Coordinates of C-alpha atoms in Angstrom, one line a residue:
Chain A
X1 CA 78.8 115.0 97.8
X2 CA 78.1 111.5 96.6
X3 CA 79.4 108.6 98.7
X4 CA 80.1 106.6 95.5
X5 CA 83.1 107.1 93.2
X6 CA 81.0 105.9 90.4
X7 CA 77.3 106.4 91.2
X8 CA 76.4 105.2 87.7
X9 CA 77.4 101.6 88.4
X10 CA 77.8 101.2 92.2
X11 CA 74.1 101.8 92.6
X12 CA 72.9 99.8 89.6
X13 CA 70.2 97.2 89.9
X14 CA 71.7 93.7 90.1
X15 CA 70.1 92.7 86.8
X16 CA 71.7 95.7 85.0
X17 CA 75.1 95.1 86.6
X18 CA 75.0 91.6 85.3
X19 CA 74.1 92.8 81.8
X20 CA 77.0 95.2 81.9
X21 CA 79.3 92.4 83.1
X22 CA 78.1 90.2 80.2
X23 CA 78.8 92.9 77.6
X24 CA 82.3 93.3 79.0
X25 CA 82.9 89.6 79.3
X26 CA 82.1 89.0 75.6
X27 CA 84.4 91.8 74.5
X28 CA 87.2 90.7 76.8
X29 CA 86.9 87.1 75.7
X30 CA 86.9 88.3 72.0
X31 CA 89.9 90.5 72.6
X32 CA 91.8 87.6 74.4
X33 CA 91.0 85.1 71.7
X34 CA 92.3 87.5 69.0
X35 CA 95.4 88.9 70.7
X36 CA 96.6 86.7 73.5
X37 CA 98.5 83.6 72.2
X38 CA 97.7 81.7 75.4
X39 CA 94.0 82.4 75.2
X40 CA 93.8 81.9 71.5
X41 CA 95.0 78.3 72.1
X42 CA 92.7 78.0 75.1
X43 CA 89.6 78.9 73.1
X44 CA 90.5 76.7 70.2
X45 CA 91.2 73.7 72.6
X46 CA 87.8 74.3 74.3
X47 CA 86.0 74.6 71.0
X48 CA 84.5 77.8 72.2
X49 CA 83.9 81.0 70.3
X50 CA 83.6 84.2 72.4
X51 CA 80.4 85.2 70.7
X52 CA 78.8 82.1 72.1
X53 CA 79.0 83.4 75.6
X54 CA 75.3 84.1 76.1
X55 CA 75.0 84.3 79.8
X56 CA 77.4 85.1 82.7
X57 CA 77.4 81.4 83.8
X58 CA 78.7 80.5 80.3
X59 CA 82.1 81.7 81.6
X60 CA 82.3 78.3 83.2
X61 CA 82.7 76.8 79.8
X62 CA 86.2 78.2 79.8
X63 CA 88.9 76.3 81.7
X64 CA 90.6 77.9 84.7
X65 CA 93.8 79.8 84.2
X66 CA 96.4 79.0 86.9
X67 CA 99.5 80.6 88.2
X68 CA 101.5 77.6 87.2
X69 CA 100.4 78.0 83.6
X70 CA 101.4 81.7 83.7
X71 CA 104.8 80.7 85.2
X72 CA 105.3 78.0 82.5
X73 CA 104.5 80.5 79.8
X74 CA 107.1 82.9 81.2
X75 CA 109.7 80.2 81.0
X76 CA 108.6 79.2 77.5
X77 CA 108.5 82.8 76.2
X78 CA 110.8 84.7 78.6
X79 CA 110.5 87.2 80.2
X80 CA 106.8 88.0 79.9
X81 CA 105.1 84.8 78.7
X82 CA 102.2 84.4 76.3
X83 CA 99.2 85.6 78.3
X84 CA 99.6 89.2 77.3
X85 CA 98.5 91.0 74.2
X86 CA 101.2 93.6 73.9
X87 CA 105.0 93.8 73.6
X88 CA 107.3 96.0 75.5
X89 CA 107.0 98.7 72.8
X90 CA 103.3 99.2 73.8
X91 CA 103.8 99.0 77.6
X92 CA 104.7 101.9 79.9
X93 CA 105.4 99.9 83.0
X94 CA 106.1 96.4 84.4
X95 CA 105.4 95.0 87.8
X96 CA 105.9 91.7 89.6
X97 CA 104.3 89.7 92.3
X98 CA 105.9 90.0 95.7
X99 CA 108.0 86.8 95.7
X100 CA 107.1 86.1 99.3
X101 CA 105.8 82.7 98.4
X102 CA 109.2 81.7 97.2
X103 CA 108.0 80.9 93.7
X104 CA 109.0 82.6 90.5
X105 CA 107.6 86.1 90.5
X106 CA 105.0 86.8 87.8
X107 CA 105.7 89.7 85.5
X108 CA 103.0 91.9 84.0
X109 CA 103.1 94.7 81.5
X110 CA 100.7 97.6 81.5
X111 CA 99.7 100.0 78.8
X112 CA 98.8 103.7 79.5
X113 CA 95.1 102.9 79.8
X114 CA 95.6 99.8 81.9
X115 CA 97.6 101.8 84.4
X116 CA 95.0 104.5 84.6
X117 CA 92.5 101.7 85.2
X118 CA 94.6 100.2 88.0
X119 CA 94.6 103.6 89.7
X120 CA 90.9 103.9 89.1
X121 CA 90.1 100.8 91.0
X122 CA 92.0 102.2 94.0
X123 CA 89.8 105.3 93.6
X124 CA 86.7 103.2 94.2
X125 CA 88.2 102.1 97.5
X126 CA 89.8 105.3 98.6
X127 CA 86.6 107.3 97.9
X128 CA 84.5 104.6 99.6
X129 CA 86.7 105.0 102.7
X130 CA 86.1 108.7 102.7
X131 CA 89.5 109.9 101.3
X132 CA 89.1 113.2 99.4
X133 CA 91.2 115.8 97.6
X134 CA 91.7 117.7 100.8
X135 CA 93.6 114.8 102.4
X136 CA 97.4 114.4 102.7
X137 CA 98.2 110.7 102.3
X138 CA 101.4 109.1 103.4
X139 CA 102.3 105.9 101.5
X140 CA 104.5 103.7 103.7
X141 CA 105.8 101.5 100.9
X142 CA 109.2 100.6 99.4
X143 CA 108.3 101.5 95.8
X144 CA 110.1 98.6 94.2
X145 CA 109.1 96.3 91.3
X146 CA 106.4 94.6 93.4
X147 CA 103.1 96.3 92.6
X148 CA 102.1 96.8 96.2
X149 CA 100.8 100.3 96.7
X150 CA 101.9 101.8 93.4
X151 CA 98.3 101.8 92.1
X152 CA 97.1 103.5 95.4
X153 CA 99.7 106.2 94.9
X154 CA 98.3 107.0 91.4
X155 CA 94.8 106.7 92.6
X156 CA 95.4 109.3 95.3
X157 CA 96.9 111.6 92.7
X158 CA 93.9 111.0 90.4
X159 CA 91.4 112.0 93.1
X160 CA 93.5 115.0 93.9
X161 CA 94.9 114.2 97.3
X162 CA 98.4 115.3 98.3
X163 CA 100.6 112.2 98.2
X164 CA 103.8 111.8 100.3
X165 CA 105.8 108.8 98.9
X166 CA 107.3 107.1 101.9
X167 CA 109.8 104.9 100.1
X168 CA 113.4 104.2 101.1
X169 CA 112.9 105.3 104.7
X170 CA 113.5 103.7 108.1
X171 CA 110.4 103.1 110.2
X172 CA 111.5 106.0 112.5
X173 CA 111.8 108.4 109.6
X174 CA 108.4 107.3 108.3
X175 CA 106.8 108.0 111.6
X176 CA 108.4 111.4 111.8
X177 CA 107.4 112.2 108.2
X178 CA 103.7 111.3 109.0
X179 CA 103.8 113.8 111.8
X180 CA 105.8 116.5 109.9
X181 CA 103.6 116.4 106.8
X182 CA 100.5 116.3 108.9
X183 CA 99.2 113.3 107.0
X184 CA 95.5 112.6 107.4
X185 CA 95.6 109.2 105.6
X186 CA 98.3 106.5 105.9
X187 CA 98.6 103.5 103.6
X188 CA 100.5 100.3 104.6
X189 CA 100.2 96.6 105.3
X190 CA 98.4 95.8 108.6
X191 CA 101.6 94.4 110.0
X192 CA 103.5 97.6 109.1
X193 CA 100.8 99.8 110.6
X194 CA 101.4 98.0 113.9
X195 CA 105.1 98.2 113.4
X196 CA 104.9 102.0 112.9
X197 CA 102.7 102.3 116.0
X198 CA 105.3 100.4 118.1
X199 CA 108.1 102.7 116.7
X200 CA 106.0 105.8 117.5
X201 CA 105.6 104.6 121.1
X202 CA 109.3 104.1 121.5
X203 CA 109.9 107.6 120.0
X204 CA 107.4 109.1 122.4
X205 CA 105.2 110.1 119.5
X206 CA 101.5 110.1 120.2
X207 CA 99.9 108.9 117.0
X208 CA 96.4 109.3 118.5
X209 CA 97.0 113.0 118.8
X210 CA 98.2 113.2 115.1
X211 CA 95.7 114.3 112.4
X212 CA 95.6 110.8 110.8
X213 CA 91.9 109.8 110.5
X214 CA 92.1 106.9 108.0
X215 CA 94.4 104.0 107.4
X216 CA 94.2 102.1 104.1
X217 CA 95.4 98.6 104.7
X218 CA 96.3 96.0 102.0
X219 CA 98.7 93.2 101.3
X220 CA 97.6 90.8 104.1
X221 CA 94.3 89.3 105.3
X222 CA 94.9 90.9 108.7
X223 CA 93.1 94.1 107.6
X224 CA 89.9 92.2 108.1
X225 CA 90.9 90.3 111.2
X226 CA 88.8 92.1 113.9
X227 CA 91.4 91.6 116.6
X228 CA 94.2 93.0 114.5
X229 CA 92.2 95.8 113.1
X230 CA 91.1 96.9 116.6
X231 CA 94.8 97.0 117.8
X232 CA 95.7 99.1 114.8
X233 CA 92.7 101.5 115.2
X234 CA 93.4 101.9 118.9
X235 CA 97.1 102.6 118.4
X236 CA 96.5 105.2 115.7
X237 CA 93.2 106.7 116.9
X238 CA 92.0 106.3 113.3
X239 CA 89.6 104.1 111.3
X240 CA 91.2 101.3 109.3
X241 CA 89.9 100.2 106.0
X242 CA 90.7 96.8 104.4
X243 CA 91.5 96.4 100.7
X244 CA 92.9 93.5 98.8
X245 CA 94.5 93.3 95.4
X246 CA 96.9 91.2 93.3
X247 CA 99.6 91.9 90.7
X248 CA 97.9 89.5 88.3
X249 CA 95.0 92.1 87.9
X250 CA 97.3 95.0 88.7
X251 CA 95.0 96.5 91.4
X252 CA 92.5 95.9 94.1
X253 CA 89.4 93.8 93.7
X254 CA 87.6 94.7 96.9
X255 CA 87.3 97.6 99.4
X256 CA 85.7 98.3 102.7
X257 CA 83.2 101.1 102.5
X258 CA 82.5 103.7 105.2
X259 CA 79.7 101.6 106.7
X260 CA 82.2 98.8 107.4
X261 CA 79.6 96.0 107.5
X262 CA 82.1 93.3 108.3
X263 CA 83.1 92.7 104.8
X264 CA 84.6 94.3 101.7
X265 CA 82.7 95.1 98.4
X266 CA 83.8 93.4 95.2
X267 CA 84.4 95.9 92.4
X268 CA 81.9 94.1 90.2
X269 CA 81.5 96.5 87.3
X270 CA 85.1 95.8 86.4
X271 CA 85.6 92.3 87.5
X272 CA 83.7 89.0 87.3
X273 CA 84.4 87.1 90.5
X274 CA 83.4 83.4 91.1
X275 CA 83.9 81.4 94.3
X276 CA 84.5 77.7 93.8
X277 CA 85.3 74.6 95.8
X278 CA 89.1 74.5 95.8
X279 CA 89.1 70.7 95.3
X280 CA 86.4 70.3 92.7
X281 CA 86.3 73.7 91.0
X282 CA 82.5 73.7 91.3
X283 CA 80.8 77.0 92.4
X284 CA 79.8 77.4 96.0
X285 CA 76.9 79.4 97.2
X286 CA 76.6 82.6 99.3
X287 CA 78.0 82.1 102.8
X288 CA 80.2 79.2 101.9
X289 CA 84.0 79.3 102.0
X290 CA 85.7 78.8 98.7
X291 CA 88.4 80.0 96.4
X292 CA 88.2 83.2 94.4
X293 CA 88.4 83.0 90.7
X294 CA 88.7 86.3 88.8
X295 CA 88.0 87.5 85.3
X296 CA 89.3 91.0 84.8
X297 CA 87.8 93.4 82.3
X298 CA 90.2 96.3 82.9
X299 CA 93.6 95.3 81.5
X300 CA 93.8 95.3 77.7
X301 CA 97.4 94.1 77.9
X302 CA 96.6 91.1 80.1
X303 CA 93.0 90.0 79.7
X304 CA 92.9 87.5 82.6
X305 CA 90.0 84.9 82.3
X306 CA 89.0 82.7 85.2
X307 CA 92.2 83.0 87.1
X308 CA 92.5 80.8 90.2
X309 CA 93.7 83.1 93.0
X310 CA 94.0 80.7 95.9
X311 CA 92.4 83.4 98.1
X312 CA 89.8 81.9 100.3
X313 CA 86.6 84.0 100.6
X314 CA 83.0 83.9 101.7
X315 CA 80.7 85.8 99.4
X316 CA 77.5 87.4 100.7
X317 CA 75.0 89.7 99.0
X318 CA 75.7 93.4 98.8
X319 CA 72.3 94.1 100.4
X320 CA 73.9 93.1 103.7
X321 CA 75.6 96.5 103.7
X322 CA 73.4 99.6 104.3
X323 CA 75.6 101.7 101.9
X324 CA 73.4 101.0 98.9
X325 CA 76.1 99.6 96.7
X326 CA 75.0 96.7 94.5
X327 CA 78.4 95.1 94.8
X328 CA 78.5 91.9 96.8
X329 CA 80.8 91.5 99.8
X330 CA 83.5 89.2 100.8
X331 CA 82.6 88.6 104.4
X332 CA 85.6 89.2 106.6
X333 CA 87.7 90.0 103.6
X334 CA 90.2 87.4 102.4
X335 CA 89.9 84.6 104.9
X336 CA 93.2 83.0 104.0
X337 CA 95.1 81.3 101.2
X338 CA 94.2 77.8 99.9
X339 CA 97.9 77.1 99.6
X340 CA 98.7 78.5 103.1
X341 CA 96.5 76.0 105.0
X342 CA 98.6 73.6 106.9
X343 CA 97.6 70.2 108.1
X344 CA 99.1 69.2 111.4
X345 CA 98.3 65.7 112.7
X346 CA 95.0 65.9 110.7
X347 CA 94.0 69.3 111.9
X348 CA 93.7 72.3 109.5
X349 CA 95.8 75.3 110.7
X350 CA 95.1 78.7 109.1
X351 CA 97.4 81.6 109.9
X352 CA 94.5 84.0 109.9
X353 CA 92.8 82.0 112.8
X354 CA 96.1 81.9 114.7
X355 CA 96.6 85.6 114.2
X356 CA 93.1 86.4 115.4
X357 CA 93.7 84.5 118.7
X358 CA 97.2 85.9 119.2
X359 CA 96.2 89.5 118.6
X360 CA 93.0 89.1 120.6
X361 CA 95.0 88.6 123.8
X362 CA 96.3 92.1 123.5
X363 CA 99.7 91.0 124.9
X364 CA 101.8 90.2 121.8
X365 CA 104.2 92.4 120.0
X366 CA 105.3 89.9 117.4
X367 CA 105.0 86.2 116.8
X368 CA 106.0 83.4 114.5
X369 CA 104.4 80.0 113.9
X370 CA 106.8 77.1 113.3
X371 CA 105.7 73.6 112.2
X372 CA 108.4 71.0 112.5
X373 CA 108.9 67.2 112.6
X374 CA 110.0 65.5 115.9
X375 CA 110.6 61.8 115.1
X376 CA 107.5 60.7 113.3
X377 CA 105.3 63.4 114.8
X378 CA 104.5 66.9 113.6
X379 CA 104.7 69.6 116.2
X380 CA 103.6 73.2 116.1
X381 CA 105.3 76.0 118.1
X382 CA 104.3 79.6 118.5
X383 CA 107.2 81.9 119.3
X384 CA 106.0 85.1 121.0
X385 CA 107.6 88.4 121.9
X386 CA 105.3 89.7 124.7
X387 CA 104.4 93.3 125.2
X388 CA 106.0 95.1 128.2
X389 CA 103.1 94.3 130.7
X390 CA 103.6 90.6 130.1
X391 CA 107.4 90.5 130.3
X392 CA 107.7 89.4 133.9
X393 CA 107.5 85.7 134.6
X394 CA 104.1 85.7 136.1
X395 CA 102.6 87.8 133.3
X396 CA 104.3 85.8 130.6
X397 CA 103.1 82.5 132.1
X398 CA 99.5 83.7 132.2
X399 CA 99.7 85.0 128.6
X400 CA 101.4 81.8 127.3
X401 CA 98.7 79.6 129.0
X402 CA 95.9 81.7 127.6
X403 CA 97.3 81.6 124.1
X404 CA 97.9 77.8 124.2
X405 CA 94.5 77.2 125.6
X406 CA 92.7 79.3 123.0
X407 CA 94.7 77.9 120.1
X408 CA 94.0 74.3 121.2
X409 CA 90.3 75.1 121.7
X410 CA 90.1 76.5 118.1
X411 CA 92.1 73.5 116.6
X412 CA 90.3 70.4 117.9
X413 CA 92.6 70.1 120.9
X414 CA 95.8 70.3 118.9
X415 CA 98.6 71.3 121.3
X416 CA 100.6 74.4 120.4
X417 CA 103.9 74.9 122.2
X418 CA 104.2 78.5 123.2
X419 CA 107.7 79.8 123.5
X420 CA 109.0 83.1 124.6
X421 CA 111.3 84.9 122.1
X422 CA 113.8 87.6 123.0
X423 CA 112.6 91.2 122.4
X424 CA 113.4 92.1 118.8
X425 CA 114.5 88.6 117.8
X426 CA 111.6 87.8 115.4
X427 CA 111.5 89.2 111.9
X428 CA 109.7 92.5 111.2
X429 CA 107.9 93.1 107.9
X430 CA 107.3 96.1 105.7
X431 CA 105.4 94.3 103.1
X432 CA 103.6 91.0 103.4
X433 CA 104.3 89.3 106.7
X434 CA 105.6 85.8 106.6
X435 CA 105.1 84.5 110.1
X436 CA 104.6 80.8 109.2
X437 CA 107.7 78.6 108.9
X438 CA 107.1 75.0 107.9
X439 CA 110.3 73.0 108.4
X440 CA 108.7 69.6 107.6
X441 CA 110.1 67.6 104.7
X442 CA 108.4 69.2 101.6
X443 CA 106.9 66.1 100.0
X444 CA 105.0 65.3 103.2
X445 CA 103.4 68.6 103.7
X446 CA 99.7 68.5 102.9
X447 CA 98.1 71.2 100.9
X448 CA 94.6 71.8 99.8
X449 CA 95.7 71.4 96.2
Chain B
X1 CA 72.8 123.8 86.2
X2 CA 72.2 120.1 85.5
X3 CA 73.9 118.3 82.8
X4 CA 70.7 118.1 80.8
X5 CA 70.2 121.9 81.0
X6 CA 73.5 122.5 79.4
X7 CA 73.4 124.3 76.1
X8 CA 73.7 121.6 73.5
X9 CA 76.5 121.8 70.9
X10 CA 75.4 121.7 67.3
X11 CA 73.8 118.4 66.5
X12 CA 76.4 117.9 63.8
X13 CA 79.1 117.6 66.5
X14 CA 77.7 114.2 67.4
X15 CA 77.3 112.8 64.0
X16 CA 78.2 109.1 64.1
X17 CA 78.1 108.9 67.8
X18 CA 75.9 106.1 69.4
X19 CA 72.6 107.1 71.0
X20 CA 72.7 104.5 73.8
X21 CA 75.2 103.3 76.5
X22 CA 76.4 99.7 76.9
X23 CA 73.1 98.8 78.6
X24 CA 71.1 100.3 75.8
X25 CA 70.0 103.3 77.8
X26 CA 69.6 106.6 76.0
X27 CA 72.6 108.9 76.4
X28 CA 72.4 112.1 78.4
X29 CA 73.8 115.3 76.9
X30 CA 76.9 115.1 79.2
X31 CA 77.5 111.5 78.2
X32 CA 77.4 112.5 74.5
X33 CA 79.9 115.3 75.2
X34 CA 82.2 112.9 77.0
X35 CA 82.0 110.4 74.2
X36 CA 82.6 113.1 71.7
X37 CA 85.7 114.3 73.5
X38 CA 86.8 110.6 73.7
X39 CA 86.4 110.1 70.0
X40 CA 88.3 113.3 69.2
X41 CA 91.2 112.2 71.4
X42 CA 91.1 108.7 69.8
X43 CA 91.4 110.2 66.3
X44 CA 94.2 112.5 67.4
X45 CA 96.1 109.6 69.0
X46 CA 96.0 107.8 65.7
X47 CA 97.6 110.7 63.8
X48 CA 101.2 109.7 63.0
X49 CA 102.1 113.3 62.1
X50 CA 101.6 114.6 65.7
X51 CA 104.5 116.3 67.4
X52 CA 106.0 114.2 70.1
X53 CA 104.7 116.5 72.8
X54 CA 101.2 116.5 71.3
X55 CA 101.2 112.7 70.7
X56 CA 102.3 111.7 74.2
X57 CA 100.0 114.1 76.0
X58 CA 97.1 113.1 73.8
X59 CA 97.7 109.5 74.6
X60 CA 97.9 110.3 78.3
X61 CA 94.6 112.2 78.2
X62 CA 93.0 109.5 76.1
X63 CA 94.0 106.8 78.7
X64 CA 92.2 108.7 81.4
X65 CA 89.1 109.5 79.4
X66 CA 88.9 105.9 78.2
X67 CA 88.7 104.9 81.8
X68 CA 85.9 107.4 82.5
X69 CA 83.7 106.3 79.6
X70 CA 84.2 102.7 80.6
X71 CA 83.3 103.5 84.2
X72 CA 80.1 105.2 83.0
X73 CA 79.3 102.3 80.7
X74 CA 79.4 104.5 77.6
X75 CA 82.1 102.7 75.7
X76 CA 84.5 99.8 76.3
X77 CA 87.4 99.5 73.9
X78 CA 90.9 98.3 73.7
X79 CA 93.4 101.0 72.6
X80 CA 96.8 99.4 72.8
X81 CA 97.2 99.8 69.0
X82 CA 97.1 103.5 69.6
X83 CA 99.8 103.3 72.2
X84 CA 97.2 103.6 74.9

């Protein structure tokens, strides 16, 4: 049986893949210019005709599309804005962004074909991770208006797996259902995979003895943080596969294949991805950290062109992976968010780096990072709920010293205060974890952009 | 039996169908059959006289088949005006 969901394109030569992308780019641009009020104005303002896109790099003649523009268009033409090409009469569903950033959620309509396409992109990833029609998959997700794992659910149905929808359940019930239904695949955020493992331990359930062989992770960068991934895989006795998606394109843009080469493949036959310097917008090369910019070919109802995602990634050639896919990789998955980087006394602090260190100690159940102002000085405090072996005073002291030392070492000597939190006192998360609390006055908080 | 060994439908069945995919490569027989099925569904979806049950299920089938022919690089079209 083929290892590729779509052998026709996943194993194309690079030159052919780029010809396919160019053909789709032209048609997508033409469609957007004809049918999207936002893009019609955009093309006119740029003095650009879609038929004049002669090479893939010509896409850079188009200005970026930003979240702020999308939000503004939703206010101007409520509730769906002007980016889309269809009205509610042609749509079959609507989803929103998660709202975890505290900003106005984006709303996106999908047509029948668009929704089938969203599921299809998940099939690339599910198949690549080894999920097959013989699997029983448990989806540990709330099934609300946030798009989350909705597309994965439909992708699982499309490839013929048995899907158990785990919405509206307590964590205890989800753990019990995973066992009762003899699930072989579980989908959740990385944080929630750990949370379910902790719950199972308290219930006396041995997940390692359960038939789960694959975890499909999404929603947070942690699925590609080796330290977190190792904890998850050890707790479940299963392989964990990272994916990442976004409501703005309705689905995933990358997936980890069975070879797990330390990165995730970009689904390049359906997406044109650029990586740019967040400050200048100029392209960066292979191996350099930059911001993802996506052009999606899949959604007729919302033909997104050059959308700035704020995801920080490092692109490397697909040839680095032995699986044979032509698709390039994002090394280490999504490395962080351009808008999540914090500057504390001149030092850049990324939650991903903090999580890698904290999880790497193997002694932390839950944590939270607080940045606050003391007088005229910014301080950073890590609140930690230690695991049982580190709860006594001596164990805790050793753990706290280790974390403080490693965090300082990774942050140019910046001192992190490490405080002990009462068991169960820190927030738990089912969807995207929000472990960073920045209490500094808003206007003085530095961002990348 | 490989796709290319498959007994070919009458040539007339493919009248008006393209001979190449989006990359300009010649179509295999199975590709032509898929495209043919896609065009039939597209025509059916545009029929305003269809019964509600036929119209809705045709559109649902067309949505999936459109994704398949796009995946394979055989066609790439927007179908929102057909309710797809």
